[in-house]
PDB file of C-alpha atoms in Angstrom:
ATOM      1  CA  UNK A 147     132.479  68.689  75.485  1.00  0.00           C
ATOM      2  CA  UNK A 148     129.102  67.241  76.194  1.00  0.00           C
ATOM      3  CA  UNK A 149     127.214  68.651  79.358  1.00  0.00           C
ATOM      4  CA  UNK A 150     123.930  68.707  81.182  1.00  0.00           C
ATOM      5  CA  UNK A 151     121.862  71.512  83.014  1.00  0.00           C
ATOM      6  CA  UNK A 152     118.774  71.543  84.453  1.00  0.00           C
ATOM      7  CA  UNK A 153     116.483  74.695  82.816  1.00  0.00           C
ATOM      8  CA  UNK A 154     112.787  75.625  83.744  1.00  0.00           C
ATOM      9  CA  UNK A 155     110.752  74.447  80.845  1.00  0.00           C
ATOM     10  CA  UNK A 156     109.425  77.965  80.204  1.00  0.00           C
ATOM     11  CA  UNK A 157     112.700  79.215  80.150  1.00  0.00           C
ATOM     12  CA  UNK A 158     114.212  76.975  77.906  1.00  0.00           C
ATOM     13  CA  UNK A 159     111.102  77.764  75.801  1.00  0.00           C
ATOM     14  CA  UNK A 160     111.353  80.967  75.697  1.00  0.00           C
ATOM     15  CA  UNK A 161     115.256  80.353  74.852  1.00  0.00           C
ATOM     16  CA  UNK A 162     114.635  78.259  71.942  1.00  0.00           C
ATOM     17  CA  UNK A 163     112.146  80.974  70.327  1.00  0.00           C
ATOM     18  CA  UNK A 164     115.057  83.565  70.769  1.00  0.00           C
ATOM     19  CA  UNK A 165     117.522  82.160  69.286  1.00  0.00           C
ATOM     20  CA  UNK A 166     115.642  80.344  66.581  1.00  0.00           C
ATOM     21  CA  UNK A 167     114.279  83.945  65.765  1.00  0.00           C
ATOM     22  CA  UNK A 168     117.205  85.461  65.289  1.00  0.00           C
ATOM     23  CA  UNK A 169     118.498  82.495  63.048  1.00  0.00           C
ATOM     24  CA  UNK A 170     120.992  80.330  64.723  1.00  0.00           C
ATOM     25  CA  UNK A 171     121.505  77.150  63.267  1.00  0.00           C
ATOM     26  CA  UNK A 172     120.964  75.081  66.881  1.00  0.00           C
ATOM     27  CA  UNK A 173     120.416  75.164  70.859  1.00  0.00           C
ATOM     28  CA  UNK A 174     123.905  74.621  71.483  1.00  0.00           C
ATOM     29  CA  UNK A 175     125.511  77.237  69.311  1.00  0.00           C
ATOM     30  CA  UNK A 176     122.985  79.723  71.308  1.00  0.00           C
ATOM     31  CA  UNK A 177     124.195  78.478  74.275  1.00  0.00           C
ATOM     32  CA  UNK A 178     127.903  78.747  73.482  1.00  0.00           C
ATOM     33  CA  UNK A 179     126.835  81.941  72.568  1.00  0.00           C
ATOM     34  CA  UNK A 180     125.096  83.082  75.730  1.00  0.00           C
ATOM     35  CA  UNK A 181     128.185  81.939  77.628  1.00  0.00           C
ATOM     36  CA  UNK A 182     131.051  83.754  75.830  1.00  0.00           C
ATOM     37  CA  UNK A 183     128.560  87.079  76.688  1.00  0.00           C
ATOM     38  CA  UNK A 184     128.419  86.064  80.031  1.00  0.00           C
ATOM     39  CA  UNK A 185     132.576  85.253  80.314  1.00  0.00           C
ATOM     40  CA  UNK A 186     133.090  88.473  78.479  1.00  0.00           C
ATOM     41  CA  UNK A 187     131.139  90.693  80.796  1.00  0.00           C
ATOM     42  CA  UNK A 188     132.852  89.008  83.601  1.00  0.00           C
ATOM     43  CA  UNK A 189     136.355  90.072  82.175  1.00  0.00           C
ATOM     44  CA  UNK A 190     135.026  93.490  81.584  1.00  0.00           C
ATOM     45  CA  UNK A 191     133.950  94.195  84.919  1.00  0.00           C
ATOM     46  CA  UNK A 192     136.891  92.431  86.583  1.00  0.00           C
ATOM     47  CA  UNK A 193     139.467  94.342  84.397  1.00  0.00           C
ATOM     48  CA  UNK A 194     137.645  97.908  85.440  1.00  0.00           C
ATOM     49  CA  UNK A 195     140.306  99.333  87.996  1.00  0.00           C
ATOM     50  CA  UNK A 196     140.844 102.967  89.668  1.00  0.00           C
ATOM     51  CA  UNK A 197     137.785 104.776  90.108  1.00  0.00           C
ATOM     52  CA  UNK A 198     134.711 103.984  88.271  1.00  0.00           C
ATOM     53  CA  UNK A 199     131.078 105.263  88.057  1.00  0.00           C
ATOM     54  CA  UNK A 200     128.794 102.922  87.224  1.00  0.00           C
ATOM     55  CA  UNK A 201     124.758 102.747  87.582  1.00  0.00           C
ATOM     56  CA  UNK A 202     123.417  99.096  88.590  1.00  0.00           C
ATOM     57  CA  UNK A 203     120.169  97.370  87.819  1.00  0.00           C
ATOM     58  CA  UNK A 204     118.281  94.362  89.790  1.00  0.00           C
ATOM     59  CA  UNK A 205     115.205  93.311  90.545  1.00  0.00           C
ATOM     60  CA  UNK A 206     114.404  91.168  93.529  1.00  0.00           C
ATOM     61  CA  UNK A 207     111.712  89.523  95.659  1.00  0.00           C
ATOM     62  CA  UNK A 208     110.712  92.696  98.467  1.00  0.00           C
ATOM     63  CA  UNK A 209     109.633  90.642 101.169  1.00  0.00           C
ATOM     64  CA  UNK A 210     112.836  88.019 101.132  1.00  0.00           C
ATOM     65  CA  UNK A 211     115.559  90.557 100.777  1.00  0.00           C
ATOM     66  CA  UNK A 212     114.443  94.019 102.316  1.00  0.00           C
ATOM     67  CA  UNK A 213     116.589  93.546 105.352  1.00  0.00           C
ATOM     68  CA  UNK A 214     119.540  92.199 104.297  1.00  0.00           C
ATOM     69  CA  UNK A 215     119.566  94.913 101.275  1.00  0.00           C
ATOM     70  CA  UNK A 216     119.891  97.713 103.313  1.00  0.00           C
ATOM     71  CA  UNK A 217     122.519  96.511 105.356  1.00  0.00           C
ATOM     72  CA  UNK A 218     124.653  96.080 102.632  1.00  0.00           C
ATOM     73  CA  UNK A 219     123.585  99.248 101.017  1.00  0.00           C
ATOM     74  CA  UNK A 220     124.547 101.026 104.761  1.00  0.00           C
ATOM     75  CA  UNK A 221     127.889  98.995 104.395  1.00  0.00           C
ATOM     76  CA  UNK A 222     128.651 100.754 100.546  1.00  0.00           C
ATOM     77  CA  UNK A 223     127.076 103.839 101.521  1.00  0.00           C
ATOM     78  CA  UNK A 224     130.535 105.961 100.845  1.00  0.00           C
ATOM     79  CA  UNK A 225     130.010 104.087  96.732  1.00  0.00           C
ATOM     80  CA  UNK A 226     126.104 104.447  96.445  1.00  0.00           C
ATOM     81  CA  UNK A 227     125.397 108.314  95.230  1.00  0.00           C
ATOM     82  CA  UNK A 228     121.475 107.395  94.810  1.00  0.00           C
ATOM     83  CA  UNK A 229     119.095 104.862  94.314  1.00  0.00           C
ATOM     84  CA  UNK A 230     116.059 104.284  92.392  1.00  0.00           C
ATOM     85  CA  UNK A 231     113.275 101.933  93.243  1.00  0.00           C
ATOM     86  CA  UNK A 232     109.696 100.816  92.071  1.00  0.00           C
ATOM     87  CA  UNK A 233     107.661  98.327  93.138  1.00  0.00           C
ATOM     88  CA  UNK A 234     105.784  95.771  90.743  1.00  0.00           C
ATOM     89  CA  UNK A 235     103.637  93.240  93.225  1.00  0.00           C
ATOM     90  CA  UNK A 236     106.356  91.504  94.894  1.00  0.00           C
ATOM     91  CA  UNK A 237     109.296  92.230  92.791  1.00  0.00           C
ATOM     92  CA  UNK A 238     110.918  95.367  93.031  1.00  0.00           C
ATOM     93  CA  UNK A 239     113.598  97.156  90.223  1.00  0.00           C
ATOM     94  CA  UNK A 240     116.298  99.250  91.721  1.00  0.00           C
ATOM     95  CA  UNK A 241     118.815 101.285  90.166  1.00  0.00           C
ATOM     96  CA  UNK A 242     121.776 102.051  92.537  1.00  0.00           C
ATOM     97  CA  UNK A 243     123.983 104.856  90.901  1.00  0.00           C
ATOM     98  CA  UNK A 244     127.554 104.631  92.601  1.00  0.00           C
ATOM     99  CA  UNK A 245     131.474 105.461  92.582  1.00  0.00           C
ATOM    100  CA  UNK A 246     134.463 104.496  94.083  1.00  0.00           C
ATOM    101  CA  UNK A 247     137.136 102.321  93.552  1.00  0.00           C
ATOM    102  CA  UNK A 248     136.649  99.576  90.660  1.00  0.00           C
ATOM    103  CA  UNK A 249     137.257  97.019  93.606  1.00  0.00           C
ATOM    104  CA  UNK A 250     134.535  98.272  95.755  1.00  0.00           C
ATOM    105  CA  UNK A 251     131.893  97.893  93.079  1.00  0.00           C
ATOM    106  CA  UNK A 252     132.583  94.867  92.030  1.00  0.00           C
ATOM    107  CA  UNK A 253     132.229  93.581  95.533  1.00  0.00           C
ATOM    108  CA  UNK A 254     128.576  95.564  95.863  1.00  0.00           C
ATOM    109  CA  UNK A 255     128.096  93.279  92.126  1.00  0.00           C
ATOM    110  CA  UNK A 256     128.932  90.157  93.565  1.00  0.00           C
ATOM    111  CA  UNK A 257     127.274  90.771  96.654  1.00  0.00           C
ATOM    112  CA  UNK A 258     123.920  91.336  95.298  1.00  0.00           C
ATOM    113  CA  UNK A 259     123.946  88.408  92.976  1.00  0.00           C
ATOM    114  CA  UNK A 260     124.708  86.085  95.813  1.00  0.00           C
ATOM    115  CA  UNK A 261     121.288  87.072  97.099  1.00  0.00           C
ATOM    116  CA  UNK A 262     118.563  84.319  95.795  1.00  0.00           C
ATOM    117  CA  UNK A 263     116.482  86.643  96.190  1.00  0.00           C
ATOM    118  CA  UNK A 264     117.993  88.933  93.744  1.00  0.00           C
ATOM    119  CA  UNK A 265     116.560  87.607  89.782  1.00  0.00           C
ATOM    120  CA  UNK A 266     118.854  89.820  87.757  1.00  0.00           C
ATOM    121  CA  UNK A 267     122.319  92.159  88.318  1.00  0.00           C
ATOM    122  CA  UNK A 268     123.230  93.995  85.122  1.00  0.00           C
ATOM    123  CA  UNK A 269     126.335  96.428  85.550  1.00  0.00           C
ATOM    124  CA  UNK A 270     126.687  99.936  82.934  1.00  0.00           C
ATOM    125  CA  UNK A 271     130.122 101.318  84.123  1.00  0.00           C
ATOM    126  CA  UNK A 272     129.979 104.688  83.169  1.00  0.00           C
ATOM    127  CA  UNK A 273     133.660 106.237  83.301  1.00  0.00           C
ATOM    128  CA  UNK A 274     136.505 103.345  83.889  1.00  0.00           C
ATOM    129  CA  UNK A 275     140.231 104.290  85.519  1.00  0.00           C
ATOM    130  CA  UNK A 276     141.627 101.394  83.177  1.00  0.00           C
ATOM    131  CA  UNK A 277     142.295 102.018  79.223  1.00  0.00           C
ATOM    132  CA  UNK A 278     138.747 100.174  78.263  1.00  0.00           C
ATOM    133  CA  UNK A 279     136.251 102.105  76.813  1.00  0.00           C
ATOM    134  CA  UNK A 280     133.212 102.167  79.279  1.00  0.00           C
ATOM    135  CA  UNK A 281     131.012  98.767  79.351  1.00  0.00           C
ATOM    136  CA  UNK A 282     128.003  97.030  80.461  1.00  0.00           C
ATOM    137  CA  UNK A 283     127.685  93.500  82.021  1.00  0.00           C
ATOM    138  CA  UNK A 284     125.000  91.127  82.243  1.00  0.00           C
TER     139      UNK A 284
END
């Protein structure tokens, strides 16, 4: 199947020196690539169930988001052990280190990546309640 996308031109640069680099034969197998990680790290984190520990990672824009992240940090506060933040200029990297119920994190996942001011959300489940060996997602 054919499709279209539209890309930043320095991100599409910087995606055709990556996966020329590491030797794929064209754009498209990359990208076919890049979306079976993406589907498969979906799966993993949806398939987590019971109680899970996990730590997640995201950087955002301070000044956009500030507000709205700590009310939904007050609203997971019984999942979110601790949290680690820096500042770098406007962005910001936070670590929130959590447990609960898989359900409940995935929730605090999706939340945060609704956010456009959120860049990134990448998920390192550290003990799963389902038979899957622990996992990351991206």
């Amino acid at each position: 199947m054919r499709t279209s996308l539209n890309v930043p031109e320095e991100t599409l640069a910087e995606f055709d020196r990556t996966w020329q680099a590491e030797g794929l034969e064209s754009r498209s197998r990359a990208l076919r690539e890049a979306i079976q990680e993406y589907v498969e790290s979906h799966h993993r984190l949806e398939q987590a169930s019971g109680p899970v520990a996990a730590a997640v990672v995201f950087d955002y824009e301070h000044d956009e988001i500030i507000e709205a992240l700590h009310d939904l940090q007050h609203e997971f506060q019984a999942e979110i052990d601790t949290t680690s933040h820096v500042h770098h200029g406007e962005w910001c990297l936070e670590t929130v280190f959590c447990h609960g119920d898989a359900a409940r994190i995935r929730k605090l996942v999706y939340r945060l990546k609704d956010f456009d001011a959120v860049h990134r959300v990448s998920v390192t489940l550290l003990r799963a309640g389902s038979p899957t060996a622990p996992s990351s997602e991206e």
